XYZ file of N, CA and C in Angstrom:
231
model
N 109.663 38.890 113.291
C 110.434 39.372 112.169
C 110.088 38.541 110.943
N 109.031 38.959 110.324
C 108.527 38.106 109.261
C 108.357 38.794 107.916
N 108.690 40.042 107.806
C 108.488 40.683 106.519
C 109.490 41.782 106.262
N 109.891 41.900 105.044
C 110.855 42.919 104.669
C 110.228 44.304 104.811
N 110.929 45.175 105.505
C 110.477 46.544 105.632
C 109.367 46.788 106.628
N 109.040 45.809 107.439
C 107.979 46.011 108.435
C 108.538 46.785 109.612
N 107.874 47.863 109.999
C 108.370 48.719 111.073
C 108.456 47.984 112.397
N 107.525 47.083 112.655
C 107.512 46.390 113.940
C 108.741 45.493 114.108
N 109.308 45.027 113.012
C 110.493 44.184 113.088
C 111.684 44.939 113.670
N 111.730 46.233 113.458
C 112.868 47.029 113.870
C 112.681 47.685 115.239
N 111.501 47.659 115.793
C 111.209 48.386 117.029
C 112.065 47.919 118.202
N 112.288 46.637 118.329
C 113.044 46.116 119.467
C 114.510 46.526 119.403
N 115.103 46.457 118.238
C 116.514 46.831 118.114
C 116.689 48.333 118.253
N 115.715 49.109 117.788
C 115.783 50.562 117.965
C 115.768 50.917 119.446
N 114.968 50.234 120.224
C 114.921 50.470 121.669
C 116.254 50.100 122.318
N 116.860 49.006 121.888
C 118.166 48.602 122.408
C 119.202 49.681 122.133
N 119.261 50.181 120.889
C 120.243 51.218 120.542
C 119.988 52.494 121.328
N 118.714 52.863 121.514
C 118.391 54.054 122.302
C 118.921 53.896 123.726
N 118.650 52.751 124.335
C 119.110 52.500 125.700
C 120.631 52.552 125.783
N 121.306 51.922 124.848
C 122.769 51.917 124.834
C 123.314 53.342 124.748
N 122.768 54.131 123.849
C 123.266 55.499 123.676
C 123.036 56.351 124.917
N 121.816 56.328 125.453
C 121.479 57.224 126.551
C 121.915 56.722 127.920
N 122.139 55.440 128.080
C 122.569 54.900 129.369
C 124.077 54.699 129.457
N 124.770 54.745 128.324
C 126.205 54.487 128.363
C 127.002 55.478 127.514
N 126.831 55.445 126.229
C 127.710 56.186 125.326
C 127.666 57.691 125.576
N 126.481 58.271 125.704
C 126.383 59.716 125.904
C 126.847 60.151 127.290
N 126.902 59.243 128.238
C 127.303 59.579 129.599
C 128.807 59.462 129.834
N 129.487 58.766 128.944
C 130.914 58.516 129.130
C 131.695 59.130 127.980
N 132.914 59.498 128.267
C 133.791 60.065 127.238
C 134.841 59.026 126.875
N 134.479 58.123 126.016
C 135.435 57.105 125.596
C 136.527 57.760 124.761
N 137.769 57.424 125.066
C 138.915 58.032 124.390
C 139.338 57.271 123.136
N 139.223 55.950 123.164
C 139.719 55.138 122.048
C 138.654 54.140 121.609
N 138.786 53.625 120.389
C 137.851 52.578 119.950
C 137.896 51.336 120.848
N 139.075 50.988 121.330
C 139.200 49.823 122.215
C 138.425 50.047 123.515
N 138.567 51.234 124.081
C 137.848 51.584 125.305
C 136.337 51.575 125.060
N 135.926 52.077 123.917
C 134.506 52.073 123.561
C 133.985 50.648 123.461
N 134.734 49.784 122.807
C 134.329 48.388 122.671
C 134.182 47.689 124.008
N 135.130 47.938 124.895
C 135.055 47.327 126.231
C 133.864 47.860 127.015
N 133.657 49.168 126.937
C 132.544 49.778 127.666
C 131.193 49.298 127.163
N 131.038 49.250 125.848
C 129.778 48.779 125.262
C 129.573 47.298 125.576
N 130.643 46.518 125.516
C 130.543 45.102 125.863
C 130.096 44.888 127.298
N 130.645 45.688 128.212
C 130.247 45.589 129.620
C 128.795 46.002 129.795
N 128.371 47.048 129.076
C 126.972 47.490 129.166
C 126.035 46.405 128.644
N 126.389 45.792 127.523
C 125.548 44.728 126.963
C 125.468 43.528 127.901
N 126.562 43.218 128.567
C 126.550 42.117 129.540
C 125.574 42.424 130.674
N 125.638 43.647 131.212
C 124.693 44.039 132.265
C 123.260 44.046 131.739
N 123.081 44.538 130.529
C 121.742 44.623 129.926
C 121.104 43.236 129.822
N 121.889 42.254 129.434
C 121.362 40.907 129.232
C 121.321 40.062 130.498
N 122.260 40.262 131.408
C 122.377 39.362 132.554
C 121.837 39.929 133.864
N 121.778 41.262 133.997
C 121.423 41.843 135.290
C 120.206 42.748 135.260
N 119.914 43.350 134.142
C 118.863 44.374 134.066
C 117.508 43.741 133.778
N 116.560 43.824 134.720
C 115.230 43.256 134.459
C 114.470 44.083 133.424
N 113.664 43.414 132.631
C 112.885 44.053 131.570
C 111.403 43.812 131.840
N 110.641 44.874 131.908
C 109.212 44.751 132.220
C 108.456 44.001 131.131
N 108.927 44.083 129.894
C 108.211 43.428 128.794
C 108.302 41.902 128.848
N 109.222 41.377 129.645
C 109.349 39.920 129.781
C 109.179 39.505 131.241
N 108.273 40.183 131.919
C 107.927 39.809 133.293
C 108.988 40.121 134.323
N 109.699 41.210 134.153
C 110.765 41.626 135.072
C 111.865 40.582 135.218
N 112.072 39.837 134.163
C 113.207 38.910 134.106
C 114.286 39.545 133.239
N 115.484 39.027 133.337
C 116.542 39.489 132.443
C 116.395 38.754 131.114
N 116.971 39.290 130.046
C 116.929 38.559 128.782
C 117.566 37.167 128.885
N 118.642 37.046 129.659
C 119.258 35.727 129.841
C 118.294 34.750 130.502
N 117.570 35.212 131.515
C 116.596 34.344 132.181
C 115.494 33.931 131.216
N 115.019 34.869 130.432
C 113.943 34.563 129.492
C 114.417 33.610 128.398
N 115.617 33.821 127.895
C 116.120 33.008 126.785
C 116.573 31.625 127.245
N 117.332 31.592 128.314
C 117.895 30.325 128.772
C 117.028 29.626 129.808
N 115.995 30.306 130.311
C 115.120 29.708 131.313
C 115.818 29.471 132.627
N 116.636 30.427 133.040
C 117.403 30.256 134.269
C 117.317 31.516 135.105
N 117.709 31.389 136.364
C 117.851 32.550 137.228
C 119.317 32.923 137.277
N 119.589 34.207 137.350
C 120.972 34.645 137.434
C 121.510 34.397 138.830
N 122.825 34.410 138.959
C 123.462 34.156 140.244
C 123.027 35.160 141.297
N 122.878 36.421 140.907
C 122.524 37.446 141.890
C 121.149 37.182 142.491
N 120.202 36.705 141.696
C 118.878 36.400 142.229
C 118.919 35.131 143.074
N 119.756 34.180 142.706
C 119.874 32.954 143.491
C 120.466 33.261 144.864
N 121.454 34.163 144.921
C 122.071 34.534 146.187
C 121.105 35.299 147.072
N 120.237 36.088 146.462
C 119.298 36.902 147.230
C 118.192 36.061 147.863
N 117.903 34.922 147.293
C 116.796 34.082 147.776
C 117.129 33.306 149.020
């Protein structure tokens, strides 16, 4: 993210929003803003802590950022 208006700077966040919409929001009928906030928060937690990403070597974003293994992978080993 090094230049104003560069398309490549926005590509990663656009992919995140696409995933959020198609994997959560469009599949659920949230009734209230509070319910939506909780649902999106839970999805983001799973996205960062449990969902492996091929672009970072099938690690979760938490593993890549913090350099750690998640509890679920530690239990499986």
